[in-house]
Coordinates of C-alpha atoms (C1' of nucleotides) in Angstrom, one line a residue:
Chain I
M1 CA 94.8 74.2 96.8
D2 CA 97.8 75.3 98.5
R3 CA 98.1 78.5 100.6
D4 CA 94.8 80.1 101.8
A5 CA 95.0 83.8 101.3
D6 CA 91.8 84.0 103.3
R7 CA 89.9 84.7 100.3
P8 CA 87.5 81.8 98.5
M9 CA 89.4 79.4 95.9
Y10 CA 87.0 80.9 92.6
L11 CA 87.8 84.6 93.5
R12 CA 91.8 83.7 93.5
V13 CA 91.6 81.7 90.8
A14 CA 89.7 84.7 88.8
D15 CA 92.9 87.1 90.3
T16 CA 95.2 84.4 88.5
L17 CA 93.1 84.7 85.0
R18 CA 93.4 88.3 85.2
R19 CA 96.7 88.8 86.1
R20 CA 97.8 86.5 83.4
I21 CA 95.5 88.6 80.8
A22 CA 97.0 91.5 82.1
S23 CA 100.7 90.3 81.6
G24 CA 99.7 90.0 77.8
E25 CA 99.6 85.8 78.1
F26 CA 96.2 86.2 76.6
Q27 CA 95.8 88.5 74.0
E28 CA 92.2 90.3 73.2
G29 CA 89.5 87.3 71.8
D30 CA 92.0 84.3 72.8
R31 CA 90.2 81.2 74.1
L32 CA 90.8 81.4 78.0
P33 CA 91.2 77.7 79.0
S34 CA 88.1 75.6 79.7
V35 CA 86.5 75.0 82.8
P36 CA 87.4 71.0 82.7
S37 CA 91.0 72.2 81.8
L38 CA 90.8 74.5 84.8
A39 CA 89.6 71.6 86.9
T40 CA 91.9 69.5 86.5
D41 CA 94.6 71.4 86.1
L42 CA 94.5 73.5 89.4
G43 CA 92.9 70.3 91.3
I44 CA 89.0 71.9 92.1
S45 CA 85.9 71.2 90.8
R46 CA 84.5 72.3 87.6
S47 CA 81.7 74.4 89.8
T48 CA 84.9 76.3 91.3
A49 CA 86.5 76.7 87.9
A50 CA 82.9 78.1 86.5
E51 CA 82.6 80.0 89.1
A52 CA 86.2 81.9 88.7
L53 CA 85.6 82.3 85.2
K54 CA 81.8 84.3 85.8
V55 CA 83.6 86.3 88.0
L56 CA 85.5 87.7 84.6
I57 CA 82.4 88.0 82.3
S58 CA 80.6 89.8 85.0
E59 CA 83.8 92.4 85.2
G60 CA 83.3 92.6 81.6
L61 CA 86.6 90.9 80.5
A62 CA 85.7 87.7 79.0
V63 CA 82.8 86.5 77.5
A64 CA 81.2 82.8 76.8
R65 CA 80.2 82.0 74.3
S66 CA 78.3 78.4 74.7
G67 CA 79.9 75.1 73.0
S68 CA 83.0 76.9 71.7
G69 CA 84.7 78.6 75.2
T70 CA 85.1 81.8 77.2
Y71 CA 87.2 84.3 75.5
V72 CA 89.5 87.3 76.0
R73 CA 87.8 90.7 75.7
L74 CA 89.5 93.5 76.4
P75 CA 87.9 96.6 77.8
R76 CA 88.3 99.1 74.3
E77 CA 89.7 102.7 75.5
P78 CA 86.5 104.9 75.6
Q79 CA 86.8 107.4 73.0
R80 CA 85.3 110.5 73.9
M81 CA 82.4 111.9 72.1
I82 CA 82.3 115.9 72.4
R83 CA 79.0 117.2 73.7
A84 CA 79.3 120.9 74.1
W85 CA 82.3 122.7 71.3
H86 CA 80.5 121.2 68.1
R87 CA 77.5 123.6 69.1
A88 CA 79.9 126.3 68.0
T89 CA 78.0 125.5 64.4
P90 CA 74.4 124.4 64.1
Y91 CA 75.1 123.2 60.8
G92 CA 75.3 119.5 60.0
S93 CA 75.1 116.4 62.5
P94 CA 76.6 116.5 65.4
F95 CA 77.2 112.8 65.9
R96 CA 78.9 112.8 61.8
Q97 CA 81.3 115.6 63.1
D98 CA 82.0 113.7 66.2
M99 CA 82.8 110.6 63.9
E100 CA 84.8 112.2 61.5
R101 CA 87.2 113.6 64.3
Q102 CA 87.8 110.0 65.3
G103 CA 88.3 109.1 61.5
R104 CA 85.1 106.6 61.7
E105 CA 82.2 107.1 58.8
A106 CA 79.3 107.4 60.4
G107 CA 75.8 106.7 59.3
W108 CA 72.5 105.6 60.8
T109 CA 69.0 103.9 60.6
Y110 CA 65.9 105.1 62.2
K111 CA 62.3 105.2 62.1
S112 CA 59.2 108.0 62.2
Q113 CA 55.8 107.9 63.6
T114 CA 53.2 110.3 65.0
I115 CA 52.3 109.5 68.1
Q116 CA 50.3 111.1 71.5
A117 CA 53.2 111.5 73.4
P118 CA 53.6 109.6 76.6
P119 CA 53.5 111.5 80.2
E120 CA 56.9 111.8 81.3
I121 CA 57.8 112.8 77.5
R122 CA 54.8 116.0 78.0
D123 CA 56.4 117.0 80.5
R124 CA 59.9 117.1 79.2
L125 CA 58.6 118.9 75.8
G126 CA 56.4 121.3 78.3
L127 CA 53.1 120.0 76.3
D128 CA 49.4 120.6 77.8
E129 CA 48.3 117.5 80.1
H130 CA 47.2 115.4 77.2
G131 CA 45.0 116.8 74.4
G132 CA 42.4 113.6 74.5
D133 CA 43.2 111.0 71.7
V134 CA 45.3 113.3 69.4
E135 CA 48.7 112.6 68.1
D136 CA 51.1 115.3 68.7
V137 CA 54.7 114.1 68.4
V138 CA 56.9 112.7 66.2
R139 CA 59.0 110.3 67.3
T140 CA 62.0 109.0 65.5
D141 CA 64.2 106.1 66.5
Y142 CA 68.1 105.9 65.6
V143 CA 70.5 103.6 65.5
F144 CA 73.8 105.3 64.8
L145 CA 76.7 103.6 63.3
A146 CA 80.6 103.9 63.3
D147 CA 82.2 101.6 60.1
G148 CA 78.6 100.2 59.9
E149 CA 78.7 98.8 63.7
P150 CA 76.0 100.0 65.9
V151 CA 77.0 102.3 68.8
M152 CA 74.3 104.8 69.8
L153 CA 71.0 104.7 70.3
S154 CA 68.7 107.6 70.2
T155 CA 64.8 108.4 70.6
S156 CA 63.6 111.3 69.7
W157 CA 60.3 113.5 70.3
E158 CA 59.3 116.5 68.6
P159 CA 56.4 118.3 69.0
L160 CA 54.1 118.2 66.2
G161 CA 53.2 122.0 67.6
V162 CA 56.0 123.6 66.3
T163 CA 56.7 121.2 63.1
R164 CA 53.3 120.8 61.7
G165 CA 52.6 122.3 58.3
T166 CA 56.3 122.9 57.4
P167 CA 59.2 120.6 55.5
I168 CA 60.3 119.2 58.0
V169 CA 57.9 117.1 59.7
L170 CA 59.7 114.3 59.6
P171 CA 63.4 114.1 60.8
E172 CA 65.1 112.4 58.1
D173 CA 62.9 113.3 55.0
G174 CA 62.9 116.1 52.2
M175 CA 65.9 118.6 51.7
L176 CA 67.4 118.6 55.4
A177 CA 67.2 114.6 56.1
G178 CA 70.1 113.9 57.9
R179 CA 71.7 117.2 59.2
G180 CA 70.3 117.5 62.7
V181 CA 67.7 118.8 64.4
A182 CA 69.4 122.7 65.0
E183 CA 69.7 123.6 61.0
R184 CA 66.5 122.0 60.5
M185 CA 64.5 124.2 63.1
L186 CA 66.5 126.8 61.7
S187 CA 65.0 126.7 58.5
I188 CA 61.6 127.3 60.2
G189 CA 62.2 129.9 62.0
M190 CA 62.8 128.2 65.4
P191 CA 66.6 128.6 66.0
I192 CA 67.9 126.8 68.9
D193 CA 69.6 128.6 71.5
D194 CA 69.6 126.4 74.5
W195 CA 70.2 122.9 75.2
V196 CA 70.3 120.8 78.4
E197 CA 71.6 117.3 79.2
E198 CA 70.9 115.5 81.8
V199 CA 73.4 113.0 81.8
A200 CA 73.1 109.0 83.6
A201 CA 74.4 105.7 84.1
R202 CA 72.3 102.1 84.5
L203 CA 72.5 98.9 83.6
G204 CA 71.5 98.1 79.5
T205 CA 68.4 96.9 78.9
A206 CA 68.6 93.4 77.2
E207 CA 66.9 94.9 74.0
E208 CA 69.9 97.6 74.5
C209 CA 72.7 95.2 75.1
E210 CA 71.3 93.5 71.8
R211 CA 70.9 96.0 69.7
L212 CA 74.2 97.4 70.3
Q213 CA 75.8 94.1 70.2
H214 CA 76.9 94.1 73.5
P215 CA 76.9 91.0 76.5
P216 CA 74.1 92.1 78.6
G217 CA 74.4 93.7 81.5
S218 CA 76.7 96.2 79.7
I219 CA 76.8 99.8 81.9
M220 CA 75.1 102.5 79.4
V221 CA 75.2 106.0 79.6
T222 CA 71.7 107.4 79.2
I223 CA 71.9 111.4 78.0
Q224 CA 68.0 113.1 78.3
R225 CA 68.6 115.8 75.6
T226 CA 66.0 118.6 75.1
Y227 CA 66.3 121.8 72.8
Y228 CA 65.0 125.1 73.3
A229 CA 64.1 127.7 70.9
G230 CA 63.7 131.2 73.4
E231 CA 61.0 129.5 76.0
T232 CA 59.5 126.6 73.5
Q233 CA 61.0 123.3 74.0
V234 CA 61.6 122.1 70.3
E235 CA 62.9 118.3 70.8
T236 CA 63.5 115.9 73.3
A237 CA 65.8 112.9 73.2
D238 CA 66.6 109.5 75.1
I239 CA 70.3 108.6 74.3
V240 CA 71.9 105.6 75.2
V241 CA 75.7 104.7 74.6
P242 CA 77.9 101.8 76.0
A243 CA 79.6 103.4 78.7
D244 CA 82.9 101.4 77.3
R245 CA 82.5 102.8 74.2
F246 CA 82.8 106.4 75.1
A247 CA 82.8 109.1 77.3
L248 CA 81.5 112.5 76.8
V249 CA 83.6 116.1 77.1
Y250 CA 81.6 119.0 78.0
S251 CA 83.0 122.1 78.4
G252 CA 81.9 125.7 79.4
K253 CA 82.9 129.2 80.2
M254 CA 83.2 130.3 84.0
G255 CA 81.2 132.8 85.3
R256 CA 78.6 132.8 82.1
A257 CA 75.5 131.7 83.3
S258 CA 73.5 129.1 81.4
V259 CA 69.9 128.2 80.6
S260 CA 69.7 128.3 84.4
D261 CA 65.5 129.3 84.4
K262 CA 65.0 126.4 82.1
L263 CA 66.2 123.9 84.6
S264 CA 63.6 124.4 87.2
A265 CA 60.2 122.7 84.9
G266 CA 61.0 119.2 85.4
E267 CA 63.1 119.5 88.9
G268 CA 60.4 117.5 90.5
A269 CA 61.7 113.8 89.8
Chain M
M1 CA 57.8 73.7 87.8
D2 CA 54.3 74.3 85.7
R3 CA 54.7 75.5 82.0
D4 CA 57.7 75.6 80.4
A5 CA 58.8 79.2 78.5
D6 CA 61.9 77.5 77.7
R7 CA 63.5 79.9 80.1
P8 CA 65.7 79.0 82.4
M9 CA 64.1 78.0 85.6
Y10 CA 66.3 80.3 87.6
L11 CA 65.2 83.0 85.5
R12 CA 61.8 82.3 85.6
V13 CA 61.8 82.5 89.5
A14 CA 63.5 85.9 89.3
D15 CA 60.9 87.2 86.8
T16 CA 58.4 86.3 89.6
L17 CA 60.2 88.0 92.2
R18 CA 61.2 90.7 90.0
R19 CA 57.0 90.8 89.5
R20 CA 56.3 90.7 93.0
I21 CA 58.4 93.7 93.8
A22 CA 57.2 95.7 91.1
S23 CA 54.1 95.0 92.3
G24 CA 54.7 96.4 95.9
E25 CA 54.6 93.2 98.0
F26 CA 58.0 93.9 98.8
Q27 CA 59.0 96.9 99.6
E28 CA 62.2 98.8 100.0
G29 CA 64.1 97.0 103.0
D30 CA 61.8 93.9 103.0
R31 CA 63.3 90.9 103.2
L32 CA 62.7 88.1 100.2
P33 CA 61.8 85.0 101.2
S34 CA 65.0 82.8 101.9
V35 CA 67.1 80.4 99.3
P36 CA 65.6 77.4 101.6
S37 CA 61.7 78.6 101.8
L38 CA 62.1 79.3 97.9
A39 CA 63.5 76.0 97.4
T40 CA 60.7 73.9 99.3
D41 CA 57.2 76.4 97.9
L42 CA 59.0 76.0 94.6
G43 CA 59.9 72.5 94.9
I44 CA 63.2 73.5 92.9
S45 CA 66.7 72.7 94.4
R46 CA 68.3 75.5 97.0
S47 CA 71.3 76.0 94.3
T48 CA 68.8 77.2 91.6
A49 CA 66.8 79.3 94.1
A50 CA 70.6 81.0 95.3
E51 CA 70.7 81.4 91.5
A52 CA 67.4 83.2 91.2
L53 CA 68.3 85.0 93.7
K54 CA 71.9 86.0 92.3
V55 CA 70.0 87.5 89.6
L56 CA 68.1 89.9 91.0
I57 CA 71.5 91.4 93.1
S58 CA 73.1 91.3 90.2
E59 CA 70.4 93.9 88.9
G60 CA 71.0 95.6 91.9
L61 CA 67.4 95.1 93.2
A62 CA 68.2 93.1 95.9
V63 CA 71.2 92.8 98.2
A64 CA 72.3 89.7 100.8
R65 CA 73.0 89.8 104.1
S66 CA 74.8 86.9 105.3
G67 CA 73.4 85.2 108.1
S68 CA 70.4 87.1 107.9
G69 CA 68.6 87.1 104.6
T70 CA 67.9 88.9 101.3
Y71 CA 66.8 92.4 101.7
V72 CA 64.7 94.4 98.8
R73 CA 66.7 97.4 97.6
L74 CA 64.8 99.6 95.4
P75 CA 66.9 101.9 93.1
R76 CA 66.2 105.7 94.3
E77 CA 65.1 108.1 91.6
P78 CA 68.8 109.7 91.2
Q79 CA 68.8 113.3 92.1
R80 CA 70.3 116.1 89.9
M81 CA 73.7 117.3 90.3
I82 CA 74.0 120.8 88.8
R83 CA 77.1 121.2 86.7
A84 CA 76.9 124.0 84.6
W85 CA 74.5 127.0 85.9
H86 CA 76.0 127.0 89.3
R87 CA 79.5 128.5 87.4
A88 CA 78.0 131.4 87.4
T89 CA 79.0 132.7 90.5
P90 CA 82.2 131.7 91.2
Y91 CA 81.6 131.9 94.9
G92 CA 81.2 129.2 97.3
S93 CA 81.7 125.4 97.2
P94 CA 79.4 124.1 94.4
F95 CA 78.9 120.9 95.8
R96 CA 77.0 122.9 99.1
Q97 CA 74.7 124.8 96.8
D98 CA 73.8 121.3 95.2
M99 CA 73.0 120.1 98.2
E100 CA 71.1 123.2 99.6
R101 CA 68.8 123.2 96.7
Q102 CA 67.8 119.6 97.6
G103 CA 67.2 121.1 101.4
R104 CA 70.4 118.2 102.6
E105 CA 73.2 119.7 104.3
A106 CA 76.5 119.6 103.2
G107 CA 79.3 118.4 104.7
W108 CA 83.2 116.7 103.4
T109 CA 86.3 114.9 105.1
Y110 CA 89.5 115.7 103.5
K111 CA 93.3 114.7 103.2
S112 CA 96.1 116.7 101.9
Q113 CA 99.4 115.8 100.5
T114 CA 102.4 116.9 98.5
I115 CA 103.6 114.7 96.0
Q116 CA 105.1 114.3 92.7
A117 CA 102.3 113.9 90.3
P118 CA 102.2 110.4 88.1
P119 CA 102.3 110.6 84.3
E120 CA 98.5 111.0 83.6
I121 CA 97.9 114.1 86.1
R122 CA 100.8 115.5 84.3
D123 CA 99.3 115.5 81.0
R124 CA 95.9 116.9 82.3
L125 CA 97.9 119.4 84.4
G126 CA 100.0 120.5 81.5
L127 CA 103.6 119.9 83.4
D128 CA 106.2 118.7 82.2
E129 CA 107.4 114.8 81.9
H130 CA 108.9 115.0 85.3
G131 CA 110.8 117.1 87.3
G132 CA 113.6 114.4 89.2
D133 CA 112.2 113.9 92.4
V134 CA 110.7 117.0 93.1
E135 CA 107.2 117.2 94.9
D136 CA 105.2 119.2 92.6
V137 CA 101.7 119.0 93.6
V138 CA 99.4 119.2 96.3
R139 CA 96.7 116.0 96.1
T140 CA 93.8 116.6 98.2
D141 CA 91.0 113.3 98.8
Y142 CA 87.5 114.2 99.6
V143 CA 84.8 112.7 101.0
F144 CA 81.3 114.9 100.3
L145 CA 78.5 113.7 102.8
A146 CA 74.7 114.8 102.3
D147 CA 73.1 114.2 106.0
G148 CA 76.0 112.9 107.1
E149 CA 76.0 110.0 104.2
P150 CA 78.7 109.8 102.0
V151 CA 77.8 110.3 98.7
M152 CA 80.2 111.7 96.8
L153 CA 84.4 111.0 96.3
S154 CA 86.6 113.3 94.7
T155 CA 90.6 113.6 94.4
S156 CA 92.0 116.9 93.3
W157 CA 95.4 117.7 92.0
E158 CA 96.4 121.8 92.2
P159 CA 99.9 122.4 90.7
L160 CA 101.9 123.8 93.2
G161 CA 103.7 126.1 90.5
V162 CA 100.5 128.0 90.7
T163 CA 100.1 128.4 94.3
R164 CA 103.2 127.7 95.8
G165 CA 104.0 130.6 98.5
T166 CA 99.8 132.1 98.3
P167 CA 98.1 131.4 101.3
I168 CA 95.6 128.7 99.0
V169 CA 98.6 126.0 99.0
L170 CA 96.4 123.9 101.0
P171 CA 93.1 123.7 100.1
E172 CA 90.8 123.6 103.1
D173 CA 93.6 126.1 105.4
G174 CA 93.5 129.6 105.5
M175 CA 90.8 131.7 105.1
L176 CA 89.1 130.4 102.3
A177 CA 89.2 126.7 103.5
G178 CA 85.6 125.1 102.3
R179 CA 85.2 128.1 99.7
G180 CA 86.1 126.3 96.4
V181 CA 88.6 126.3 93.7
A182 CA 87.3 129.2 92.0
E183 CA 87.4 131.1 94.9
R184 CA 90.4 130.4 96.1
M185 CA 92.1 130.8 92.4
L186 CA 90.4 134.1 92.2
S187 CA 92.3 135.2 95.5
I188 CA 95.6 134.7 94.2
G189 CA 94.8 136.3 90.8
M190 CA 94.5 133.4 88.3
P191 CA 90.7 133.6 87.8
I192 CA 89.3 130.2 86.5
D193 CA 87.7 130.9 83.1
D194 CA 86.9 128.0 81.4
W195 CA 86.1 123.8 82.5
V196 CA 86.1 120.7 80.9
E197 CA 84.6 117.5 82.2
E198 CA 85.0 114.2 81.0
V199 CA 81.9 111.9 81.6
A200 CA 82.2 107.9 82.2
A201 CA 80.8 105.7 83.9
R202 CA 82.5 102.3 85.4
L203 CA 82.0 99.8 87.9
G204 CA 82.8 101.1 91.2
T205 CA 86.1 99.3 92.7
A206 CA 85.6 97.6 96.1
E207 CA 87.0 100.3 97.9
E208 CA 85.1 103.0 96.1
C209 CA 81.9 100.8 96.9
E210 CA 82.9 100.5 100.3
R211 CA 83.7 104.1 101.1
L212 CA 80.7 105.5 99.4
Q213 CA 78.5 102.7 101.2
H214 CA 77.4 100.7 98.2
P215 CA 77.3 97.1 97.7
P216 CA 80.0 96.1 95.5
G217 CA 80.1 96.2 91.9
S218 CA 77.8 99.4 92.1
I219 CA 77.5 101.9 89.3
M220 CA 79.7 104.6 89.1
V221 CA 79.7 107.5 86.9
T222 CA 83.0 109.4 86.8
I223 CA 83.9 112.7 86.3
Q224 CA 87.4 114.1 84.8
R225 CA 87.3 118.0 85.7
T226 CA 89.8 120.3 84.7
Y227 CA 89.7 124.2 85.6
Y228 CA 91.7 126.7 83.3
A229 CA 92.9 130.4 84.0
G230 CA 93.6 131.3 81.0
E231 CA 95.7 129.2 79.4
T232 CA 97.1 127.0 82.3
Q233 CA 95.4 124.5 84.1
V234 CA 95.0 125.4 88.0
E235 CA 92.9 122.3 89.0
T236 CA 92.2 118.6 87.5
A237 CA 89.9 116.2 89.7
D238 CA 88.8 112.9 89.7
I239 CA 85.2 112.9 90.9
V240 CA 83.2 109.4 91.7
V241 CA 79.2 109.5 92.0
P242 CA 77.5 106.6 92.5
A243 CA 74.9 106.1 89.4
D244 CA 71.7 105.2 91.8
R245 CA 72.0 108.7 93.5
F246 CA 73.0 111.5 91.0
A247 CA 72.4 112.7 87.2
L248 CA 74.3 115.2 85.7
V249 CA 73.0 118.3 84.7
Y250 CA 75.0 120.4 82.1
S251 CA 73.6 123.1 79.9
G252 CA 74.3 125.8 77.3
K253 CA 73.9 128.3 74.9
M254 CA 73.6 127.1 71.2
G255 CA 75.9 128.8 68.7
R256 CA 78.6 129.7 71.4
A257 CA 82.2 128.0 70.9
S258 CA 83.5 127.4 74.4
V259 CA 86.9 126.3 74.8
S260 CA 87.7 124.1 72.1
D261 CA 91.8 124.9 71.9
K262 CA 91.8 122.8 74.9
L263 CA 90.0 119.7 74.2
S264 CA 92.8 118.6 71.5
A265 CA 94.9 118.4 74.7
G266 CA 94.9 114.7 76.3
E267 CA 92.7 114.0 73.2
G268 CA 95.0 111.1 72.9
A269 CA 94.2 108.2 74.9
Chain D
dT1 C1' 75.3 65.0 55.7
dC2 C1' 76.5 63.0 59.5
dG3 C1' 78.3 61.9 64.6
dA4 C1' 81.6 62.5 68.0
dA5 C1' 84.6 65.5 70.7
dT6 C1' 84.4 69.8 73.5
dT7 C1' 82.2 73.3 76.0
dT8 C1' 78.9 75.8 78.6
dG9 C1' 74.7 76.4 80.7
dT10 C1' 71.3 74.5 83.9
dG11 C1' 69.8 72.0 87.7
dC12 C1' 70.2 68.6 90.7
dG13 C1' 72.0 66.9 95.7
dT14 C1' 75.1 67.2 99.7
dA15 C1' 78.6 69.4 103.0
dT16 C1' 80.8 72.9 105.7
dG17 C1' 82.0 77.4 107.3
dT18 C1' 80.4 81.8 109.3
dA19 C1' 77.6 85.6 110.1
dT20 C1' 73.3 87.1 112.3
dC21 C1' 69.8 87.2 114.9
Chain C
dG1 C1' 73.7 78.1 122.6
dG2 C1' 70.8 77.2 118.9
dA3 C1' 68.1 78.4 114.9
dT4 C1' 68.7 79.7 110.5
dA5 C1' 70.6 82.1 106.7
dC6 C1' 73.9 83.0 102.8
dA7 C1' 78.8 81.9 101.5
dT8 C1' 81.4 78.4 99.8
dA9 C1' 82.9 74.2 97.5
dC10 C1' 82.1 69.7 96.1
dG11 C1' 80.3 66.1 93.2
dC12 C1' 76.8 64.5 89.4
dA13 C1' 73.6 64.4 85.3
dC14 C1' 72.1 66.1 80.9
dA15 C1' 71.1 70.0 77.5
dA16 C1' 72.2 72.6 73.6
dA17 C1' 75.7 75.3 71.2
dT18 C1' 80.1 74.9 69.2
dT19 C1' 83.9 72.9 66.3
dC20 C1' 85.5 69.4 63.5
dG21 C1' 86.9 65.2 61.2

DNA sequence: TCGAATTTGTGCGTATGTATC
DNA sequence: GGATACATACGCACAAATTCG
């Protein structure tokens, strides 16, 4: 093209498009110039024009719809998901409280099954090495919805050693269905008093991206949560949320030791 | 190629390479087959072979070194960074404690300057709209090192309204240099009793990736931390860590409200 | 319902520049 | 310097999805 800023052409084209998006010339959902039109307008090859659009797509600023065009997808301001203070009360579903705070309607779908816990989960729940072939946990897979849209995935494991023979063996069954782990455990005399969460981030798997209606390769924040009643692990869960939708908020008081001893477990990884 | 799994060629080639990496045929740091050799060996074009390698690179499984080759870069098991229980004691540097727990040597470099706080920081520190042209915060940029390697970036803002005229105006100066914010604030009669952290994840900027010696496009976990002494914000910081190196561990006691009222501030975003 | 036009996706070929060894 | 490798850029072709008359 004209001047060479010593930067590859396709990056300069991407820069231009990014600026035009930032300027407001292209709004959320607008169609960006097509590959052929970019090529002729800028006097570059179609390959180079396509390369430039790929940059924006990889940055999450655009999505391509085959046969239709490439569309602007502005990153939404992430909502805050409070993961500490709502615990002041163990009653009700934390997720629902978070959504209500934002004025959104919370919902979820789930599927429970009784299985033998895999090794990593055994470790997190403090179960014995294995129990032969016996099924020893209830695994529940959740899809959480905000205003009907899927926004969070969660897989929860509860040891049967804790819940067997009680009315709350199945998390989403009976009187306390949908009320959250804390309230359910309290009802069987196992009040949750400690929690540990391990927060990380990674690219979402193809399945996760699809289930959360996100483009493949979206960044996910993951939480490994474990609940304790005294020295007993009563639940552990893997939670996945898209990083562009949620920021997690933790808070606490300085100078109060919390858990401490629970953290050495599973430290090996 | 042979059978068509109805999947694009370049993805099938990427699958094969990914499997060979997973099987241990290629170890960390090994050189993957070059574009030309892949092309001739598999009977595909160089463009397609290059496309396949790009997939692995975008997944973070490999890095390309121009003129040399494409090398395996296995994701390291992230280390845990404890962000709650060390607060049991406000003495010393939290980062150093975390590194000592892992048997690594902690260090850092920094640069302090006195500036006028930008709007977002004013909000987080609860400062007035603006004070004309006056410099009202000390900004300190840190690079934290583990065994000499940069592993974490942090930018800290401390309001001069709190520290002016005290021996701790400059964080890394004087008797308490390198001892952490909590101990320094305590020394001037502003003991930190509350903290709030907002955790998110995003792609690293080019500068961040370079300073952390990571390939461009690496995922970063970001923390916006604010320290309170009573109702006064005494410090806020932007912390950036590569997601492939650290997972953050939070923990707490159920049924204890923490902070709560501090959270409504800055809720608007 | 059908077909034509458009657009992205994939794959091929080539050429040149530049970094590494 | 020479050989090798990746990075960029060009060209073309066809498939598949979408859109619209």
